[in-house]
């Protein structure tokens, strides 16, 4: 049944519209406008949804997430679906499923599972390999046993296993063969990200010239900004082709530093969760790939260490942090969880804004930007 949403305060990358209305059918936005809807546009037997003046945004898109609800994306299909469901209840309507470093054969099996899910669930946008092509010096919460330099045979095996659902691969550009691997991935239509790297400014710029277009979780697992060594973050800021991931939980990046980054590149920031299994779940002991993780006070660390092991963040909280704590312009904030991630993946023709012809994925928020309801393809998500 078609739906008529009205009495909304629309907020998306194109701006704010009061007294907004929208007609949805078959999961696609059919018409939009403000004020009084022309009766000739309303389908017969349409369901009316009064939004009571709530903020009305596109559904959120997370391009870097490892799990949630007690489950990881490298487990069985039931566990993957459970993890996705957790993030759906926090406003994420489209997800890229991220995998940590493992043997290539293990990663191929995980990519095949995700490809199977993509066949039946279009809200799963594909997969992201955060490993194994990472620097051991900047490994973070990746098992060093499985880190390796890229080669064409491994890349080809991973691409084949994914059946055209591999969206993004993170690579440390200083590794032997990294630039050739980037060329190979870009030629296959896959986004390349720079991350978990000990690269300097010049090497990172070279990676961008080889087609890398994303910086994986800025400031984390890479060189910072030094007055004589600007590093990967400045290289990304300087290059308009590059989208910059940011984990906005107040832990991974200090809020003041996060503000500086957003101010420097407001149209290229992608808020991500980098969430592991404990997102939306209780403190306790978990696994991230092959490693043990302890979560205390919602902070995930490798067990027995102080090494951060992903986050317990959800995108609704990242968005709220941007608007309420960092005082980011709401249009820029919502863009960073909708339009910009869609653009980073090349999917902005159908996702990321509330316009005719786009997917009917929506969130509503109260005056304090607390999430209240979510729709995916026009269907209300049950919490």
Tab-separated table of C-alpha atoms in Angstrom:
chain	number	residue	atom	x	y	z
A	1	UNK	CA	0.000	0.000	0.000
A	2	UNK	CA	1.240	3.476	-0.866
A	3	UNK	CA	2.003	5.874	1.990
A	4	UNK	CA	1.473	9.608	2.350
A	5	UNK	CA	3.851	11.218	4.862
A	6	UNK	CA	3.023	14.777	5.876
A	7	UNK	CA	3.519	17.479	8.503
A	8	UNK	CA	7.300	16.960	8.525
A	9	UNK	CA	10.371	19.151	8.816
A	10	UNK	CA	12.495	17.682	6.027
A	11	UNK	CA	16.266	17.728	6.534
A	12	UNK	CA	18.649	16.395	3.916
A	13	UNK	CA	21.703	17.448	1.917
A	14	UNK	CA	19.545	19.784	-0.158
A	15	UNK	CA	18.358	21.769	2.858
A	16	UNK	CA	15.444	22.155	5.258
A	17	UNK	CA	11.787	22.305	4.172
A	18	UNK	CA	8.939	22.971	6.604
A	19	UNK	CA	5.451	21.490	6.273
A	20	UNK	CA	6.911	18.823	4.004
A	21	UNK	CA	4.979	15.969	2.458
A	22	UNK	CA	5.927	12.875	0.488
A	23	UNK	CA	4.198	10.037	-1.336
A	24	UNK	CA	5.846	6.597	-1.385
A	25	UNK	CA	4.913	3.453	-3.285
A	26	UNK	CA	6.757	0.159	-3.798
A	27	UNK	CA	9.716	1.431	-1.795
A	28	UNK	CA	10.323	4.451	-4.046
A	29	UNK	CA	9.566	8.136	-3.455
A	30	UNK	CA	6.863	9.109	-5.984
A	31	UNK	CA	6.272	12.798	-5.202
A	32	UNK	CA	7.426	15.431	-2.729
A	33	UNK	CA	6.308	18.922	-1.829
A	34	UNK	CA	5.318	21.317	0.940
A	35	UNK	CA	2.060	22.792	2.114
A	36	UNK	CA	-1.179	21.217	0.895
A	37	UNK	CA	-0.775	18.140	-1.302
A	38	UNK	CA	-2.777	18.155	-4.556
A	39	UNK	CA	-5.501	15.567	-4.076
A	40	UNK	CA	-4.966	14.298	-7.608
A	41	UNK	CA	-1.535	12.980	-6.523
A	42	UNK	CA	-2.833	10.803	-3.697
A	43	UNK	CA	-3.331	7.158	-4.704
A	44	UNK	CA	-6.496	5.343	-3.757
A	45	UNK	CA	-6.393	3.634	-0.343
A	46	UNK	CA	-3.194	5.467	0.590
A	47	UNK	CA	-1.950	5.086	4.185
A	48	UNK	CA	-1.489	8.461	5.882
A	49	UNK	CA	1.458	8.993	8.238
A	50	UNK	CA	1.314	12.213	10.284
A	51	UNK	CA	4.859	13.088	11.390
A	52	UNK	CA	3.690	15.819	13.801
A	53	UNK	CA	6.413	18.265	12.867
A	54	UNK	CA	9.304	15.839	13.470
A	55	UNK	CA	12.655	16.173	11.755
A	56	UNK	CA	12.469	13.910	8.676
A	57	UNK	CA	15.757	12.687	7.173
A	58	UNK	CA	16.902	10.097	4.666
A	59	UNK	CA	17.866	6.747	6.131
A	60	UNK	CA	21.489	6.551	7.232
A	61	UNK	CA	24.228	4.726	5.317
A	62	UNK	CA	27.150	3.113	7.174
A	63	UNK	CA	30.080	2.196	4.930
A	64	UNK	CA	32.297	0.851	7.743
A	65	UNK	CA	30.762	-1.462	10.342
A	66	UNK	CA	31.798	-4.897	11.685
A	67	UNK	CA	28.725	-5.962	13.654
A	68	UNK	CA	26.302	-5.239	16.472
A	69	UNK	CA	23.760	-6.721	18.833
A	70	UNK	CA	26.318	-9.287	20.011
A	71	UNK	CA	27.104	-10.534	16.490
A	72	UNK	CA	29.823	-9.967	13.885
A	73	UNK	CA	29.650	-9.800	10.113
A	74	UNK	CA	32.214	-12.610	9.736
A	75	UNK	CA	29.880	-15.168	11.357
A	76	UNK	CA	27.011	-17.223	9.893
A	77	UNK	CA	24.104	-15.729	7.961
A	78	UNK	CA	21.738	-15.689	10.946
A	79	UNK	CA	24.293	-13.766	13.016
A	80	UNK	CA	24.897	-11.284	10.195
A	81	UNK	CA	21.189	-10.599	9.876
A	82	UNK	CA	20.914	-10.097	13.647
A	83	UNK	CA	23.761	-7.580	13.618
A	84	UNK	CA	22.167	-5.690	10.749
A	85	UNK	CA	18.810	-5.617	12.552
A	86	UNK	CA	20.454	-3.939	15.553
A	87	UNK	CA	21.743	-1.095	13.397
A	88	UNK	CA	18.402	-0.795	11.591
A	89	UNK	CA	16.816	0.141	14.920
A	90	UNK	CA	19.391	2.944	15.193
A	91	UNK	CA	18.573	4.553	11.855
A	92	UNK	CA	21.033	2.774	9.538
A	93	UNK	CA	18.945	1.665	6.577
A	94	UNK	CA	21.768	0.642	4.200
A	95	UNK	CA	24.991	-1.051	5.274
A	96	UNK	CA	28.370	-2.078	3.955
A	97	UNK	CA	29.619	-5.089	5.934
A	98	UNK	CA	33.249	-4.769	7.015
A	99	UNK	CA	35.647	-7.662	7.603
A	100	UNK	CA	38.897	-7.638	9.590
A	101	UNK	CA	42.138	-9.365	8.561
A	102	UNK	CA	41.942	-13.127	8.096
A	103	UNK	CA	43.517	-15.659	5.706
A	104	UNK	CA	42.484	-15.001	2.102
A	105	UNK	CA	40.555	-18.298	1.981
A	106	UNK	CA	38.577	-17.307	5.084
A	107	UNK	CA	37.856	-13.861	3.672
A	108	UNK	CA	36.694	-15.417	0.402
A	109	UNK	CA	34.192	-17.551	2.322
A	110	UNK	CA	32.907	-14.473	4.194
A	111	UNK	CA	32.606	-12.531	0.937
A	112	UNK	CA	30.554	-15.364	-0.544
A	113	UNK	CA	28.187	-15.288	2.465
A	114	UNK	CA	27.739	-11.544	2.082
A	115	UNK	CA	27.153	-11.915	-1.664
A	116	UNK	CA	24.394	-14.433	-0.896
A	117	UNK	CA	22.780	-11.909	1.447
A	118	UNK	CA	23.049	-9.135	-1.128
A	119	UNK	CA	21.074	-11.305	-3.555
A	120	UNK	CA	18.092	-11.338	-1.193
A	121	UNK	CA	18.463	-8.055	0.726
A	122	UNK	CA	19.128	-4.849	-1.242
A	123	UNK	CA	19.688	-2.912	1.989
A	124	UNK	CA	23.059	-4.689	2.216
A	125	UNK	CA	25.242	-2.649	-0.118
A	126	UNK	CA	28.148	-5.085	-0.199
A	127	UNK	CA	31.363	-5.758	1.664
A	128	UNK	CA	34.441	-3.879	2.848
A	129	UNK	CA	37.796	-5.572	3.385
A	130	UNK	CA	39.581	-3.639	6.099
A	131	UNK	CA	42.317	-6.282	6.030
A	132	UNK	CA	44.600	-8.036	5.284
A	133	UNK	CA	46.645	-5.486	3.290
A	134	UNK	CA	47.613	-3.357	6.290
A	135	UNK	CA	50.779	-2.127	7.984
A	136	UNK	CA	51.880	-4.224	10.949
A	137	UNK	CA	53.139	-1.021	12.583
A	138	UNK	CA	49.564	0.374	12.442
A	139	UNK	CA	47.617	-2.864	12.788
A	140	UNK	CA	45.213	-1.665	15.483
A	141	UNK	CA	42.832	-4.532	16.316
A	142	UNK	CA	43.853	-6.723	13.370
A	143	UNK	CA	45.685	-10.004	13.959
A	144	UNK	CA	49.265	-9.437	12.715
A	145	UNK	CA	49.537	-13.115	11.731
A	146	UNK	CA	47.131	-12.463	8.849
A	147	UNK	CA	48.560	-9.181	7.572
A	148	UNK	CA	50.273	-9.338	4.197
A	149	UNK	CA	51.277	-7.362	1.154
A	150	UNK	CA	48.774	-7.438	-1.706
A	151	UNK	CA	49.333	-9.359	-4.922
A	152	UNK	CA	47.254	-9.761	-8.062
A	153	UNK	CA	46.356	-13.402	-7.380
A	154	UNK	CA	44.940	-12.666	-3.921
A	155	UNK	CA	43.086	-9.603	-5.203
A	156	UNK	CA	41.558	-11.610	-8.041
A	157	UNK	CA	40.430	-14.374	-5.668
A	158	UNK	CA	38.735	-11.867	-3.354
A	159	UNK	CA	37.011	-10.044	-6.203
A	160	UNK	CA	35.755	-13.338	-7.643
A	161	UNK	CA	34.410	-14.596	-4.303
A	162	UNK	CA	32.433	-11.389	-3.805
A	163	UNK	CA	30.497	-11.769	-7.079
A	164	UNK	CA	30.629	-8.004	-7.734
A	165	UNK	CA	29.547	-7.076	-4.188
A	166	UNK	CA	32.964	-5.965	-2.906
A	167	UNK	CA	32.569	-2.216	-2.443
A	168	UNK	CA	35.721	-1.094	-0.668
A	169	UNK	CA	39.216	-2.345	0.235
A	170	UNK	CA	41.496	-0.632	2.751
A	171	UNK	CA	45.203	-0.755	1.860
A	172	UNK	CA	48.371	0.631	3.423
A	173	UNK	CA	49.966	2.269	0.359
A	174	UNK	CA	53.575	1.805	1.545
A	175	UNK	CA	53.331	-2.006	1.262
A	176	UNK	CA	55.113	-3.728	-1.645
A	177	UNK	CA	52.716	-4.030	-4.581
A	178	UNK	CA	50.153	-1.676	-3.028
A	179	UNK	CA	49.953	0.781	-5.905
A	180	UNK	CA	49.509	-2.031	-8.458
A	181	UNK	CA	46.794	-3.531	-6.258
A	182	UNK	CA	45.020	-0.187	-6.148
A	183	UNK	CA	45.105	0.008	-9.939
A	184	UNK	CA	43.666	-3.512	-10.151
A	185	UNK	CA	40.839	-2.767	-7.728
A	186	UNK	CA	39.962	0.562	-9.321
A	187	UNK	CA	39.845	-1.120	-12.746
A	188	UNK	CA	37.313	-3.573	-11.237
A	189	UNK	CA	35.120	-0.683	-10.047
A	190	UNK	CA	35.964	-1.153	-6.364
A	191	UNK	CA	36.634	1.795	-4.051
A	192	UNK	CA	40.104	1.858	-2.495
A	193	UNK	CA	40.705	3.347	0.943
A	194	UNK	CA	43.972	4.328	2.595
A	195	UNK	CA	44.199	3.153	6.179
A	196	UNK	CA	46.097	1.260	8.879
A	197	UNK	CA	49.150	2.826	7.340
A	198	UNK	CA	52.539	4.235	8.278
A	199	UNK	CA	52.617	6.245	5.045
A	200	UNK	CA	53.741	9.845	4.898
A	201	UNK	CA	52.047	12.730	3.097
A	202	UNK	CA	53.754	12.101	-0.266
A	203	UNK	CA	53.013	8.370	-0.325
A	204	UNK	CA	49.396	9.003	0.560
A	205	UNK	CA	49.092	11.574	-2.215
A	206	UNK	CA	50.518	8.990	-4.614
A	207	UNK	CA	47.864	6.497	-3.475
A	208	UNK	CA	45.151	9.026	-4.259
A	209	UNK	CA	46.676	9.513	-7.708
A	210	UNK	CA	46.383	5.724	-8.159
A	211	UNK	CA	42.647	5.952	-7.514
A	212	UNK	CA	42.186	5.659	-3.754
A	213	UNK	CA	39.216	7.851	-2.816
A	214	UNK	CA	38.568	7.130	0.883
A	215	UNK	CA	40.575	7.645	4.073
A	216	UNK	CA	39.706	4.922	6.588
A	217	UNK	CA	38.759	6.302	10.060
A	218	UNK	CA	40.835	9.491	9.971
A	219	UNK	CA	43.555	9.903	12.634
A	220	UNK	CA	43.224	6.297	13.809
A	221	UNK	CA	45.898	3.724	12.845
A	222	UNK	CA	47.932	6.276	10.878
A	223	UNK	CA	50.414	9.102	11.352
A	224	UNK	CA	48.892	12.255	12.816
A	225	UNK	CA	49.464	15.860	11.792
A	226	UNK	CA	52.962	17.141	12.575
A	227	UNK	CA	54.196	20.581	11.589
A	228	UNK	CA	57.016	19.063	9.531
A	229	UNK	CA	55.203	15.840	8.544
A	230	UNK	CA	51.561	16.513	7.617
A	231	UNK	CA	50.695	12.851	7.045
A	232	UNK	CA	47.672	11.080	5.535
A	233	UNK	CA	44.953	13.273	7.068
A	234	UNK	CA	46.304	16.463	5.524
A	235	UNK	CA	46.815	14.615	2.230
A	236	UNK	CA	43.118	13.713	2.286
A	237	UNK	CA	42.057	17.234	3.222
A	238	UNK	CA	44.087	18.589	0.305
A	239	UNK	CA	42.493	16.278	-2.288
A	240	UNK	CA	38.909	17.036	-3.324
A	241	UNK	CA	38.590	13.513	-4.764
A	242	UNK	CA	38.862	11.928	-1.326
A	243	UNK	CA	36.138	11.130	1.212
A	244	UNK	CA	37.184	11.087	4.863
A	245	UNK	CA	35.756	8.604	7.370
A	246	UNK	CA	35.284	9.872	10.925
A	247	UNK	CA	34.281	7.894	14.032
A	248	UNK	CA	32.424	10.509	16.062
A	249	UNK	CA	32.109	8.823	19.450
A	250	UNK	CA	34.253	11.269	21.442
A	251	UNK	CA	36.868	8.559	21.981
A	252	UNK	CA	38.484	7.774	18.637
A	253	UNK	CA	38.964	11.469	17.816
A	254	UNK	CA	38.799	14.327	20.317
A	255	UNK	CA	35.718	16.473	19.610
A	256	UNK	CA	37.827	19.590	19.004
A	257	UNK	CA	39.991	17.763	16.458
A	258	UNK	CA	36.871	16.311	14.866
A	259	UNK	CA	35.467	19.834	14.546
A	260	UNK	CA	38.619	21.036	12.787
A	261	UNK	CA	38.394	18.129	10.345
A	262	UNK	CA	34.731	18.766	9.570
A	263	UNK	CA	35.380	22.492	9.117
A	264	UNK	CA	38.212	21.735	6.688
A	265	UNK	CA	36.209	19.362	4.462
A	266	UNK	CA	32.492	19.736	5.250
A	267	UNK	CA	31.269	18.164	2.007
A	268	UNK	CA	33.564	15.097	2.160
A	269	UNK	CA	33.130	13.789	5.699
A	270	UNK	CA	31.590	10.317	6.076
A	271	UNK	CA	30.496	9.504	9.610
A	272	UNK	CA	31.017	5.781	10.243
A	273	UNK	CA	30.585	3.558	13.276
A	274	UNK	CA	33.425	1.028	12.839
A	275	UNK	CA	31.142	-0.820	15.260
A	276	UNK	CA	31.962	-4.295	16.513
A	277	UNK	CA	29.616	-6.888	17.996
A	278	UNK	CA	28.990	-4.993	21.244
A	279	UNK	CA	27.215	-2.083	19.529
A	280	UNK	CA	23.663	-2.111	20.827
A	281	UNK	CA	24.608	-4.836	23.340
A	282	UNK	CA	25.969	-5.145	26.869
A	283	UNK	CA	29.509	-4.751	28.172
A	284	UNK	CA	31.440	-8.017	28.274
A	285	UNK	CA	33.790	-10.250	26.306
A	286	UNK	CA	33.534	-10.486	22.518
A	287	UNK	CA	35.515	-11.489	19.450
A	288	UNK	CA	36.692	-9.279	16.602
A	289	UNK	CA	37.842	-11.639	13.890
A	290	UNK	CA	40.302	-13.973	15.633
A	291	UNK	CA	41.035	-11.632	18.562
A	292	UNK	CA	39.450	-11.307	22.011
A	293	UNK	CA	37.868	-7.977	22.876
A	294	UNK	CA	36.740	-6.661	26.248
A	295	UNK	CA	34.023	-3.992	26.410
A	296	UNK	CA	33.778	-1.897	29.568
A	297	UNK	CA	31.716	1.282	29.867
A	298	UNK	CA	30.943	0.852	26.141
A	299	UNK	CA	34.661	1.110	25.228
A	300	UNK	CA	36.024	-1.842	23.227
A	301	UNK	CA	39.707	-2.793	23.624
A	302	UNK	CA	41.772	-5.837	22.778
A	303	UNK	CA	41.624	-7.961	25.911
A	304	UNK	CA	44.459	-7.216	28.301
A	305	UNK	CA	45.535	-4.077	26.422
A	306	UNK	CA	44.469	-0.471	25.932
A	307	UNK	CA	44.290	-0.847	22.122
A	308	UNK	CA	40.913	0.343	20.837
A	309	UNK	CA	39.112	-2.459	19.001
A	310	UNK	CA	36.427	-0.796	16.943
A	311	UNK	CA	33.540	1.007	18.612
A	312	UNK	CA	30.115	0.459	20.125
A	313	UNK	CA	28.782	3.486	18.251
A	314	UNK	CA	25.561	3.642	16.249
A	315	UNK	CA	24.972	6.202	13.497
A	316	UNK	CA	22.039	7.892	15.220
A	317	UNK	CA	24.370	8.768	18.100
A	318	UNK	CA	27.137	9.897	15.719
A	319	UNK	CA	24.649	12.228	14.020
A	320	UNK	CA	23.364	13.510	17.354
A	321	UNK	CA	26.950	14.110	18.532
A	322	UNK	CA	27.677	16.121	15.397
A	323	UNK	CA	24.670	18.401	15.837
A	324	UNK	CA	24.401	18.647	19.612
A	325	UNK	CA	28.025	18.487	20.801
A	326	UNK	CA	30.075	19.755	17.873
A	327	UNK	CA	27.346	22.208	16.772
A	328	UNK	CA	27.758	21.133	13.144
A	329	UNK	CA	25.237	22.669	10.753
A	330	UNK	CA	22.402	20.084	10.614
A	331	UNK	CA	22.560	20.017	6.811
A	332	UNK	CA	26.262	19.119	6.863
A	333	UNK	CA	25.694	16.629	9.681
A	334	UNK	CA	22.901	14.768	7.920
A	335	UNK	CA	24.858	14.829	4.654
A	336	UNK	CA	27.703	12.980	6.404
A	337	UNK	CA	25.432	10.003	7.158
A	338	UNK	CA	23.377	10.039	3.939
A	339	UNK	CA	24.399	11.813	0.743
A	340	UNK	CA	28.183	11.774	1.262
A	341	UNK	CA	28.533	8.041	2.029
A	342	UNK	CA	26.270	7.283	-0.942
A	343	UNK	CA	28.493	9.457	-3.117
A	344	UNK	CA	31.641	7.800	-1.740
A	345	UNK	CA	30.289	4.482	-3.037
A	346	UNK	CA	28.936	5.885	-6.303
A	347	UNK	CA	25.326	5.200	-5.233
A	348	UNK	CA	24.075	8.775	-4.889
A	349	UNK	CA	21.722	8.477	-7.874
A	350	UNK	CA	19.213	6.529	-5.750
A	351	UNK	CA	20.270	6.964	-2.118
A	352	UNK	CA	20.985	9.773	0.307
A	353	UNK	CA	18.330	12.456	-0.224
A	354	UNK	CA	14.551	12.763	-0.061
A	355	UNK	CA	13.614	13.404	-3.672
A	356	UNK	CA	11.384	11.857	-6.304
A	357	UNK	CA	12.818	8.563	-7.602
A	358	UNK	CA	15.004	7.854	-4.558
A	359	UNK	CA	14.691	4.919	-2.171
A	360	UNK	CA	12.046	5.397	0.510
A	361	UNK	CA	14.405	5.109	3.491
A	362	UNK	CA	13.607	7.601	6.260
A	363	UNK	CA	14.276	8.516	9.870
A	364	UNK	CA	12.358	10.828	12.185
A	365	UNK	CA	13.895	12.725	15.113
A	366	UNK	CA	12.551	14.844	17.933
A	367	UNK	CA	13.622	18.439	18.597
A	368	UNK	CA	16.818	17.229	20.340
A	369	UNK	CA	17.682	14.962	17.387
A	370	UNK	CA	16.864	11.767	19.221
A	371	UNK	CA	15.769	9.038	16.811
A	372	UNK	CA	12.099	8.076	17.007
A	373	UNK	CA	11.194	5.998	13.920
A	374	UNK	CA	12.831	4.426	10.862
A	375	UNK	CA	11.417	3.234	7.554
A	376	UNK	CA	13.272	0.990	5.082
A	377	UNK	CA	11.867	0.879	1.540
A	378	UNK	CA	8.686	2.422	2.935
A	379	UNK	CA	8.230	-0.165	5.708
A	380	UNK	CA	8.403	0.840	9.373
A	381	UNK	CA	11.249	-0.829	11.270
A	382	UNK	CA	9.962	-2.615	14.367
A	383	UNK	CA	12.095	-1.999	17.472
